[in-house]
Coordinates of C-alpha atoms in Angstrom, one line a residue:
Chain X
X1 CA 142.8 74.2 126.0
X2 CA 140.2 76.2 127.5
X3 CA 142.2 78.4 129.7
X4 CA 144.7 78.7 126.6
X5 CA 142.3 80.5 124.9
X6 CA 141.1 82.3 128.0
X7 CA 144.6 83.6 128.5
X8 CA 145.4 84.5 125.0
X9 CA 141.7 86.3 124.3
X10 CA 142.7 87.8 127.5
X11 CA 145.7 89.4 126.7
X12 CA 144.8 90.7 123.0
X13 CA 141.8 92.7 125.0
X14 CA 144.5 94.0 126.7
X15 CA 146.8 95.2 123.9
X16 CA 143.5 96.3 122.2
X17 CA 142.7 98.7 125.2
X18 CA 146.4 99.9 125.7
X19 CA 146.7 100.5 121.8
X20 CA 142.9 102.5 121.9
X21 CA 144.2 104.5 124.8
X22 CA 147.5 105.3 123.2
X23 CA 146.3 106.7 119.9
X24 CA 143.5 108.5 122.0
X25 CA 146.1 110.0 123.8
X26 CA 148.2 111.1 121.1
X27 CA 145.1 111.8 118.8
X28 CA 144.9 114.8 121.1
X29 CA 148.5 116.4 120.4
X30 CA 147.7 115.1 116.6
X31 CA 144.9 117.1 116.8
X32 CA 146.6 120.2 117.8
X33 CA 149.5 119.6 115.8
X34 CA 147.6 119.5 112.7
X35 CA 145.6 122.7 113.8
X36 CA 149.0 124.2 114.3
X37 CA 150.1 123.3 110.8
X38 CA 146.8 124.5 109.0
X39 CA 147.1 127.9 110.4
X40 CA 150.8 128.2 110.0
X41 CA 151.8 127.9 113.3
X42 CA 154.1 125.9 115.6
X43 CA 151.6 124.2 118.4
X44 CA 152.1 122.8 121.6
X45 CA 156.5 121.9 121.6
X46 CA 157.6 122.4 125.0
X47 CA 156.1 119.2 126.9
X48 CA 159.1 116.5 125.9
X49 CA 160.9 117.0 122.7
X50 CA 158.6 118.5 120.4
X51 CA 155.8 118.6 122.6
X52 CA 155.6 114.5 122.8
X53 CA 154.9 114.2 126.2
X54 CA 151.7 116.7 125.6
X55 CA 149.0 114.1 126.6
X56 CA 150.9 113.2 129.5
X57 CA 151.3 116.5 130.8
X58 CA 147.2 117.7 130.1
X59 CA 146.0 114.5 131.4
X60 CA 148.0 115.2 135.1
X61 CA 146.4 118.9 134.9
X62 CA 142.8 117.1 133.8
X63 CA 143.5 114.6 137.1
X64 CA 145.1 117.9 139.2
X65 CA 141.4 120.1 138.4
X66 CA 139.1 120.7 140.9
X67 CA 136.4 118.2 141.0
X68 CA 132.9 120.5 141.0
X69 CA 129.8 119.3 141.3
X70 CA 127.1 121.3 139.7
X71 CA 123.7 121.9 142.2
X72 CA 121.7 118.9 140.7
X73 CA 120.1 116.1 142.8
X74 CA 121.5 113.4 140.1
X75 CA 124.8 113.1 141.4
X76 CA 124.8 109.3 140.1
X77 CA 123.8 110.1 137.0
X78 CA 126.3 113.0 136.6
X79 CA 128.9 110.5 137.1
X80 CA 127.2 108.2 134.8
X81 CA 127.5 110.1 131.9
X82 CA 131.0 110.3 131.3
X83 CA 131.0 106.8 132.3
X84 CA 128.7 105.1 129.7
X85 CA 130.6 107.5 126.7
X86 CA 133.8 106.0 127.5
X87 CA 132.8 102.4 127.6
X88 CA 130.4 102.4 124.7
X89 CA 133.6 104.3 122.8
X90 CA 136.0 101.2 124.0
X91 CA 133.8 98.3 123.9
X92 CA 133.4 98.4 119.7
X93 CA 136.5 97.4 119.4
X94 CA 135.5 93.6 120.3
X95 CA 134.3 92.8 117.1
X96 CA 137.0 94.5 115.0
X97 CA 139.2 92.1 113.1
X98 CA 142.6 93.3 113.6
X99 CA 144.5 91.1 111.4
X100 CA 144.2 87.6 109.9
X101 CA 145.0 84.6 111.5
X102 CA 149.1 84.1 113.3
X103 CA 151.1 80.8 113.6
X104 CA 152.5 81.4 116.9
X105 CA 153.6 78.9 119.6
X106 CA 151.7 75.9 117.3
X107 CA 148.9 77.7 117.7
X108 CA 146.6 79.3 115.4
X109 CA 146.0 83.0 116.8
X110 CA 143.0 85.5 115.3
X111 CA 143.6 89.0 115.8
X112 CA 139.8 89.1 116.9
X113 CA 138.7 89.2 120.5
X114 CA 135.4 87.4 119.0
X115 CA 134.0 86.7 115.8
X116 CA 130.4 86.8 116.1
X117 CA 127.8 86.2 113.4
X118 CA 126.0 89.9 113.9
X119 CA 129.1 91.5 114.3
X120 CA 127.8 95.0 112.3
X121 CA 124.3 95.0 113.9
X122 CA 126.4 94.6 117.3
X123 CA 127.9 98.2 116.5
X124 CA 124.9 99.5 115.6
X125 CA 123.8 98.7 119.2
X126 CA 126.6 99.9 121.3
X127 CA 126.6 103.3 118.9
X128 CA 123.0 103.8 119.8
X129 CA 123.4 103.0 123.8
X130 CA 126.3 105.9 123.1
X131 CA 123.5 108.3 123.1
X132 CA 122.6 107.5 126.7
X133 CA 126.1 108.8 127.9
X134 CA 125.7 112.2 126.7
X135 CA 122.0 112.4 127.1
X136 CA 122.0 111.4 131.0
X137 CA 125.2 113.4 131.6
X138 CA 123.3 116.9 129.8
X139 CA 120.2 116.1 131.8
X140 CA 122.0 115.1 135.0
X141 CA 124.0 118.8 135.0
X142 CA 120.3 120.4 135.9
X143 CA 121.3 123.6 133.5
X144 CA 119.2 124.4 129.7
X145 CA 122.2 124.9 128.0
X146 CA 124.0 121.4 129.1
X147 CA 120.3 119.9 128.3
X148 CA 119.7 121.5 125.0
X149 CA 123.2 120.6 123.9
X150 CA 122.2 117.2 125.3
X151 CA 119.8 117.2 122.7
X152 CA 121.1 118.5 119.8
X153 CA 123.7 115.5 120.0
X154 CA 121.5 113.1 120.5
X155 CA 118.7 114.1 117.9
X156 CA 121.6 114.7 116.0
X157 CA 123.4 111.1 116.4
X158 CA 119.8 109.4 115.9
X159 CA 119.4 111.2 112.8
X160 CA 122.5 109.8 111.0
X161 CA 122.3 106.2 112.6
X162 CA 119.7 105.6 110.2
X163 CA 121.4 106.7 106.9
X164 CA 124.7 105.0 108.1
X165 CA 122.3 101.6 108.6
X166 CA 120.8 102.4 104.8
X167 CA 124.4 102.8 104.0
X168 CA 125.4 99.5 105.6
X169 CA 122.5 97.2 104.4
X170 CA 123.7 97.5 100.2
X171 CA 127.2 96.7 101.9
X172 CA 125.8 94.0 103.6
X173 CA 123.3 92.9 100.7
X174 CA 126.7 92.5 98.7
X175 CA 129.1 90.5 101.2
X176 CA 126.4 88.2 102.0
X177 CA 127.4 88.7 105.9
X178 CA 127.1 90.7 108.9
X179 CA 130.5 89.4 110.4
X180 CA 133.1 91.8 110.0
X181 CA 135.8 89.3 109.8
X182 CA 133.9 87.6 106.3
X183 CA 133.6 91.5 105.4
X184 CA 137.1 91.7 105.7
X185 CA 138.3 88.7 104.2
X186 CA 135.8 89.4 101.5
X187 CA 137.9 92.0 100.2
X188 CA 141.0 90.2 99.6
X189 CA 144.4 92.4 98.0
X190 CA 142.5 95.2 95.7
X191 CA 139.4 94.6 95.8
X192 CA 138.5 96.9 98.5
X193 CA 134.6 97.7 99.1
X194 CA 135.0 101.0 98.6
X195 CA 135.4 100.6 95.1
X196 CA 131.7 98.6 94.7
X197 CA 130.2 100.6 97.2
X198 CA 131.7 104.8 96.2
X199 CA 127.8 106.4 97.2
X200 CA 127.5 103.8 100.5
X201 CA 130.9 104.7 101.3
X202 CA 130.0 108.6 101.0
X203 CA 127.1 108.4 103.3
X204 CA 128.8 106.2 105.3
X205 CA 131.7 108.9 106.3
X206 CA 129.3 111.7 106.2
X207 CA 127.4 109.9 108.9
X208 CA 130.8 109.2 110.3
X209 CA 131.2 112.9 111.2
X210 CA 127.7 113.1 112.7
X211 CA 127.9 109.9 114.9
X212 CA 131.5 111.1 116.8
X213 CA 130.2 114.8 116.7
X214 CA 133.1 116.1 115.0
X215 CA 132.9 119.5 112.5
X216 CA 130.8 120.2 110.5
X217 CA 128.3 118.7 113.0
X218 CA 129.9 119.5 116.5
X219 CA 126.6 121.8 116.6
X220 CA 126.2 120.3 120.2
X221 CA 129.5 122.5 121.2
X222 CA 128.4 125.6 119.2
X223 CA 130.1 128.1 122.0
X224 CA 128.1 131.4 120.8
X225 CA 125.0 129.5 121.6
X226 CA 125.7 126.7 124.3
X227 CA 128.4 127.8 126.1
X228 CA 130.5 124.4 126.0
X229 CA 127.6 121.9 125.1
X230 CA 126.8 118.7 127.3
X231 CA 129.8 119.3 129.1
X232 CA 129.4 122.7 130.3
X233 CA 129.2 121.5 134.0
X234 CA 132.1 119.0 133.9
X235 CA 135.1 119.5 135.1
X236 CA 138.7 117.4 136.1
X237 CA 138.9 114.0 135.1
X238 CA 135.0 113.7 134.0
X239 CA 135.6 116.1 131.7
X240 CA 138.5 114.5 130.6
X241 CA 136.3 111.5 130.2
X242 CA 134.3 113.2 127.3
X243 CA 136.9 114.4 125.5
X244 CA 139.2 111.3 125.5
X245 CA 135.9 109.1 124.1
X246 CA 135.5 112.0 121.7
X247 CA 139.0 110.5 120.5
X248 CA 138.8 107.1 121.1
X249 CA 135.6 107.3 119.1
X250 CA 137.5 108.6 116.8
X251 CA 139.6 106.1 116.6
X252 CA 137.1 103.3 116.3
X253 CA 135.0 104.9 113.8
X254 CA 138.4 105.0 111.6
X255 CA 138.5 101.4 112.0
X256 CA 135.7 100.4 111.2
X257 CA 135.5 102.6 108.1
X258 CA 138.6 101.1 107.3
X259 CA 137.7 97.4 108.3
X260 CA 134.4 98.1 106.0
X261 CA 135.4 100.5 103.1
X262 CA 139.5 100.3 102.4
X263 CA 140.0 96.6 102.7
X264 CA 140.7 96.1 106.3
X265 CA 144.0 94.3 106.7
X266 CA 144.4 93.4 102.6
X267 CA 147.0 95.1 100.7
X268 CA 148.1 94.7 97.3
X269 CA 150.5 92.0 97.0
X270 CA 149.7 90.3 99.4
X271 CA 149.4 86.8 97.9
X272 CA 153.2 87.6 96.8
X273 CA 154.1 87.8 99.9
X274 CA 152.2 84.9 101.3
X275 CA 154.5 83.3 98.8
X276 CA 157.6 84.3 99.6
X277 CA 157.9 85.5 103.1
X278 CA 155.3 83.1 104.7
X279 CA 151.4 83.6 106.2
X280 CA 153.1 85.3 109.0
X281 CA 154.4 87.9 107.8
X282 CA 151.0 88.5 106.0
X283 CA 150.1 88.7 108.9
X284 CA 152.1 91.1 110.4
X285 CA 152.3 93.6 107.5
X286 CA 148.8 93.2 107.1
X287 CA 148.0 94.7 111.0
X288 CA 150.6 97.3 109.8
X289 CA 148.7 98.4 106.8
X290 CA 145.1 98.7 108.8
X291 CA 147.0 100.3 111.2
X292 CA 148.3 102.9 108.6
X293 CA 144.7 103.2 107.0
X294 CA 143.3 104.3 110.4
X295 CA 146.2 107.0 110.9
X296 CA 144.9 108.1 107.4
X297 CA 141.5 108.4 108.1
X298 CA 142.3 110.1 112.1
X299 CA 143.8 112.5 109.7
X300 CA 140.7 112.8 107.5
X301 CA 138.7 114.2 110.7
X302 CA 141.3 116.8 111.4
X303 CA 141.8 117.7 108.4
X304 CA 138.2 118.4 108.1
X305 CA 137.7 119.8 111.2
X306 CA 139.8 122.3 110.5
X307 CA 139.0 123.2 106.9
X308 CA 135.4 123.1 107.3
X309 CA 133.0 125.1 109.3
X310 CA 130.2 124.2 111.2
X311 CA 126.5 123.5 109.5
X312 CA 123.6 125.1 110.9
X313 CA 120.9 123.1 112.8
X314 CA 118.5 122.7 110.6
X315 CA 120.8 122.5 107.5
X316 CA 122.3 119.5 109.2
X317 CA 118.8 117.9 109.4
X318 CA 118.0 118.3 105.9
X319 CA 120.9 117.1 105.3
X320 CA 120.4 114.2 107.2
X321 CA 116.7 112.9 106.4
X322 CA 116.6 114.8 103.0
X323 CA 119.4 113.8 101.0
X324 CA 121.5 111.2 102.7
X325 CA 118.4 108.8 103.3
X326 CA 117.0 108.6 100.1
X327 CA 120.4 108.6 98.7
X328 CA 120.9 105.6 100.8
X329 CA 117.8 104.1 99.7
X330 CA 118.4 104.8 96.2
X331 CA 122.1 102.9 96.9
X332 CA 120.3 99.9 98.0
X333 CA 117.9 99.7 95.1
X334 CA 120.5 99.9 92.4
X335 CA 122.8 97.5 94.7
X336 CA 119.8 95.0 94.3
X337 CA 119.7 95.8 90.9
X338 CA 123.2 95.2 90.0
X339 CA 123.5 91.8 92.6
X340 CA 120.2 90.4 90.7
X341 CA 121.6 91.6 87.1
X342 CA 125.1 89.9 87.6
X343 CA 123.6 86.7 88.9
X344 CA 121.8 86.6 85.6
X345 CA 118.1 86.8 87.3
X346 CA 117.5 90.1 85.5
X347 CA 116.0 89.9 82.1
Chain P
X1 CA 127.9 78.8 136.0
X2 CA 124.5 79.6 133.6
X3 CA 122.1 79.1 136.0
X4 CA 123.9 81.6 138.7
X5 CA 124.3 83.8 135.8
X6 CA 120.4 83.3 135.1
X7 CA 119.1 84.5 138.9
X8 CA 121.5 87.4 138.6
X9 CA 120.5 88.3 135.6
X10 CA 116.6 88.0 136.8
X11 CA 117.5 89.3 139.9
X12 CA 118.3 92.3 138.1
X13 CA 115.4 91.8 136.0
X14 CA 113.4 92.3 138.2
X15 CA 114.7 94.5 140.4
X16 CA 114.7 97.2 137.8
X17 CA 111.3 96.8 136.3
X18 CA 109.8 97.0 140.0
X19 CA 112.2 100.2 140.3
X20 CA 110.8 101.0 137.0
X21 CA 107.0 101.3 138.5
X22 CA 108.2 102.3 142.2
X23 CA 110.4 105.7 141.6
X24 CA 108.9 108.9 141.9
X25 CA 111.0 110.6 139.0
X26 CA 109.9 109.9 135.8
X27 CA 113.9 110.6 134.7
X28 CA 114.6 107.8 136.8
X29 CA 112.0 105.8 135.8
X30 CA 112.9 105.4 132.9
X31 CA 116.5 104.6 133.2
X32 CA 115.6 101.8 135.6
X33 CA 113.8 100.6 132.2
X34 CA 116.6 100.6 130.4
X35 CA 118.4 98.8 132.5
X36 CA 115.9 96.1 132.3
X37 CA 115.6 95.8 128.8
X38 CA 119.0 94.8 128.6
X39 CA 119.1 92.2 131.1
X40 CA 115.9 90.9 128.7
X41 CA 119.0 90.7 126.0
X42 CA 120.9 88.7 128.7
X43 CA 118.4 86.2 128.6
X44 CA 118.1 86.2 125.0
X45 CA 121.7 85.5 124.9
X46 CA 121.3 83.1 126.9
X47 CA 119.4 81.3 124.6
X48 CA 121.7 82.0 121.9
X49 CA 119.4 83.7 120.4
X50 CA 122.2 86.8 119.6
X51 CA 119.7 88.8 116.9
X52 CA 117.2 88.9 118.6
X53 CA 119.1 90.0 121.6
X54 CA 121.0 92.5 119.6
X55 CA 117.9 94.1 118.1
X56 CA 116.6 94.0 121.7
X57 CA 119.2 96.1 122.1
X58 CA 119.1 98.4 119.2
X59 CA 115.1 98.9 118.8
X60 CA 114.2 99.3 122.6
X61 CA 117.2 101.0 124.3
X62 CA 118.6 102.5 121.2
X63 CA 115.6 104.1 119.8
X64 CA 112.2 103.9 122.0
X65 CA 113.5 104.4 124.8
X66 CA 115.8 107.4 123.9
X67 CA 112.8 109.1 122.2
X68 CA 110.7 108.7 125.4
X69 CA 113.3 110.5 127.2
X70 CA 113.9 113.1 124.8
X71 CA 110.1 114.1 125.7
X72 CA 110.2 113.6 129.2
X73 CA 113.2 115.5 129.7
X74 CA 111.9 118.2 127.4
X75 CA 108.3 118.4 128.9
X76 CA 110.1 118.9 132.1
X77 CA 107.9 116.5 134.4
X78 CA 107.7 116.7 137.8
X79 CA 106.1 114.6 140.6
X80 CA 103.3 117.2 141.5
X81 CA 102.1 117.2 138.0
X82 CA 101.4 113.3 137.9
X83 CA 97.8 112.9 138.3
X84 CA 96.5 109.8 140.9
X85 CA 94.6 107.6 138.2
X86 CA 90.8 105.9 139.6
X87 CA 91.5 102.4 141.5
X88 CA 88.6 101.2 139.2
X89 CA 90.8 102.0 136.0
X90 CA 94.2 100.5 137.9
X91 CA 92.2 97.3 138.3
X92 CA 91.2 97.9 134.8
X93 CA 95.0 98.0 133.7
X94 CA 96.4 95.5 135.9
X95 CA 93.2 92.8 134.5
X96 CA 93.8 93.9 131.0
X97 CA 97.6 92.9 131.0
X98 CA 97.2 89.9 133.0
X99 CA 94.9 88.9 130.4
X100 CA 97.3 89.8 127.9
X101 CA 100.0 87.8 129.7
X102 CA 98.0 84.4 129.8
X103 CA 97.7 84.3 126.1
X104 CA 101.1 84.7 125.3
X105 CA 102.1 82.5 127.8
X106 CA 99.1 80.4 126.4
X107 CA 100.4 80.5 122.8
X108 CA 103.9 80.1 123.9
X109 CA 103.3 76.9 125.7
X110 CA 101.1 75.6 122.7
X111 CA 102.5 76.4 120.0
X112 CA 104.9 74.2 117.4
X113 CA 108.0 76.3 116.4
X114 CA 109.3 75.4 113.3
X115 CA 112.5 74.3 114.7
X116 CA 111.9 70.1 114.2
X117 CA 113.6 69.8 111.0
X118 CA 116.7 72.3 111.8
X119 CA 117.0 69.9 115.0
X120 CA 117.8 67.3 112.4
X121 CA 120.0 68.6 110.2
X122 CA 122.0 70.2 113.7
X123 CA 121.9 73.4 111.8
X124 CA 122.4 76.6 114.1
X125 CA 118.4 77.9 113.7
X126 CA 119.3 80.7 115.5
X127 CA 121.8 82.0 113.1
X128 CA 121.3 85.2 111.4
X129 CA 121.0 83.4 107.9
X130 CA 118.3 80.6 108.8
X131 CA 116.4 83.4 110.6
X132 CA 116.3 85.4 107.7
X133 CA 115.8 82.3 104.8
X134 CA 112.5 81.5 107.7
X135 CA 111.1 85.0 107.9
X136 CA 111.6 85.4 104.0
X137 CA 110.6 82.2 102.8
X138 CA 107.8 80.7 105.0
X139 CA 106.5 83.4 106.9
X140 CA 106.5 86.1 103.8
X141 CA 103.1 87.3 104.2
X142 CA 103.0 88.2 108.1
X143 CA 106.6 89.7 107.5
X144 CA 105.6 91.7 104.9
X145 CA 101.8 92.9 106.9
X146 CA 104.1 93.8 109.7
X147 CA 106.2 95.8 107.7
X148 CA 103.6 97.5 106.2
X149 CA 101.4 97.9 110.0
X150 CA 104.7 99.7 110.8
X151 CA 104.4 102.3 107.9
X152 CA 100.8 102.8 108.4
X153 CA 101.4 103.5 112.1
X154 CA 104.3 105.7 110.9
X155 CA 102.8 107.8 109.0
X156 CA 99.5 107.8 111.0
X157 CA 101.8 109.7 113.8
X158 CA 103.1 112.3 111.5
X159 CA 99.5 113.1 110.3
X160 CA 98.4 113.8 114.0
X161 CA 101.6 115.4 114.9
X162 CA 101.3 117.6 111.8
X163 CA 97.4 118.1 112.1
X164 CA 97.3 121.5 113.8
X165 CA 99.3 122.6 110.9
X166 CA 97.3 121.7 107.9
X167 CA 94.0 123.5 110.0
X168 CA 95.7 126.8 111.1

């Protein structure tokens, strides 16, 4: 029984990890497509039939670069770097209900590598250890600009971990539950969080943005001032590194604001179908609607990214500590307020 | 299987904290510190103690020690400018913590945790919930003194850092 599990835990990491690296790959030729499509253009269409076999072709020229080592004694930690942002970017995905429970084989199968009880405060972790990556790769390039774009991202990333944790805790305070899997069964067919929680949900995105460094806060790439950022001194496949857990990042922060926010795998309905077509194909149709939320939000970043210029620093800090905090605080209070008020304990 | 994972894990343990004090760069130092505050979350989860391994995590790695080498990194420090300290005040420090080690080990080894009565019922006492129906319920008052040591100390470094300003 134990190596049953071993196996089949086994082999959904897997999947998990292809299916991250596949819509990281394609988020890239999404990316440009979209771009293309905004400005009235065609984009990349001569790679495969209309430019589907993009990601293939600028990951061989990524792998075909010269590998150059900038002048720094750190060569470990200039390896590092892209190292730790690509498994921080992978690793959230552990947590992550993917889908309710399957009746395959006679066995009961959760589409959840592991369902632990602190499953949100265990994202909150890896995101913070995220900063390490592009800190220690900035510092480790031994040039000011890589350093001070180091910085910006990081300062920047602290800043809105603590208003995306205000904005979790009245989330929290109204599931009852840190595990993402109670969170998502929580918000069985319609009754999606995002509907209780509009203002967490708001900060939550916003913060979103920040923590992934996408526009309007991809200050640490600001090319007038910082030539290309933390990555100014990487090159080939380390390079490569950065910008593929940029997307799979991406991707992960799309889940979880879907897992949190738009009801995860629920869909209206869905007891109908239960019904009729059987738990399984709840199931199924279930992984197929979170699956369809994420490609909605992926193109929420792009389609913000390119509608939506780039903040200045220091508006990006107000922003930051002097609205979205005490917004988030102010969320909390009236969250107690209304928990306290429909449990009958007020007045 | 856990006790091999226990001396790698302390092996590692210690390894890095000795780095920690040994390397010349203070970069590096650091780093090495990192390193070991997360195999200290290894042997919280070992334990099964997963929140306080996970806030291990978040407060030390994710947030001291990031700020501490956002200002080494930006004071630029190198190994010419570290100043020798005295042996008397090394002694000093190395008595002081010693001391400091033998009364937590002290109260440690002495003390009662409340854990008698959650041994009976065989419910999971080091579950988020309990935790927080403990700290919340029977332990208000400390909670809430810590909470407010933390905002005094809080704002205490924001007056000093913002001190020069209100003079000149």
């Amino acid at each position: 029984m134990d190596t049953a599990i071993i196996i089949e835990k086994g082999i959904f990491i897997v999947v998990i990890f292809a299916i991250t690296m596949l819509f990281a790959m394609y988020e890239t030729l999404a990316e440009r497509k979209i771009a293309a499509w905004f400005q009235d253009r065609i984009g990349p269409d001569r790679a495969g039939k209309g430019g589907i076999l993009q990601p293939l072709a600028d990951g061989l020229k990524l792998f075909s670069k010269e590998e150059f080592f900038p002048n720094t004694p750190n060569r470990f930690l200039f390896i590092a770097g892209p190292a730790i942002s690509m498994s921080t970017a992978l690793i959230t995905s552990a947590v992550i209900p993917w889908g309710d429970t399957l009746h395959i084989f006679g066995r009961d199968v959760v589409l959840q590598a592991t369902d632990i009880d602190i499953a949100m405060l265990y994202i909150f972790g890896v995101l913070s250890v995220g900063v390490y990556g592009i800190m220690i790769g900035g510092w480790a390039s031994n040039n000011k600009f890589s350093l001070m774009g180091a910085m910006r991202a990081s300062s920047q990333m602290i800043s809105y971990e603590v208003a995306m944790g205000l904005a979790i805790i009245a989330l929290v305070m109204m599931t009852g539950s840190l595990s993402l899997r109670d969170i998502a069964a929580g918000q069985h067919g319609m009754s999606w969080n995002v509907f209780y929680q509009p203002v967490g949900f708001l900060i939550f995105l916003v913060c979103s943005f920040a923590e992934t460094n996408r526009t309007p806060f991809d200050l640490a790439e600001c090319e007038a001032e910082l030539i290309g950022g933390y990555h100014t001194e990487y090159s080939s496949m380390k390079m490569g590194f950065y910008l593929f857990a940029e997307y799979a990042s991406m991707f992960i922060s799309s889940t979880i604001l879907a897992v949190l926010y738009f009801g995860a795998y629920n869909f209206p309905g869905m007891d109908w179908v239960t019904e009729n077509w059987g738990a399984n194909a709840t199931t199924w149709i279930g992984v197929l609607v979170l699956f369809g939320k994420i490609c909605f939000f992926i193109f929420f970043y792009m389609w913000v990214r390119w509608t939506i210029p780039r903040f200045r620093y220091d508006q990006l800090m107000k922003l930051g500590w002097k609205m979205l905090i005490p917004l988030a605080i102010a969320n909390i209070v009236i969250t107690a307020l209304a928990i306290l008020w429909s449990d009958g304990k007020l007045f | 299987m856990i006790l091999t994972l226990f001396y790698i894990l302390s092996a590692i343990t210690l390894a890095t904290a000795f780095l920690t004090i040994f390397s010349k760069n203070p970069i590096h130092s650091a780093i090495y510190l990192v390193l070991c505050f997360f195999s200290i979350a290894g042997h919280y989860l070992m334990f099964n103690a997963q929140f306080l391994a996970i806030v291990h995590v978040i407060v030390y790695s994710g947030a001291i020690m990031i700020l501490m080498l956002f200002t080494i990194m930006l004071m630029n420090l190198n190994k010419e400018d570290e100043k020798n300290k005295t042996l008397l005040s090394r002694i000093a420090a190395a008595g002081a913590f010693g001391l400091v080690a033998l009364v937590l080990i002290a109260t440690f080894i002495k003390s009662h945790a409340v854990i008698a009565r959650y041994d009976v019922s065989g419910k999971d006492y080091q579950s988020i919930k309990v935790l927080g129906q403990v700290l919340l319920n029977d332990y208000m008052v400390p909670f809430e003194f810590a909470s407010i040591l933390l905002l005094v100390s809080m704002i205490g470094a924001v007056l000093l850092s913002k001190k020069e300003h209100i003079n000149g």
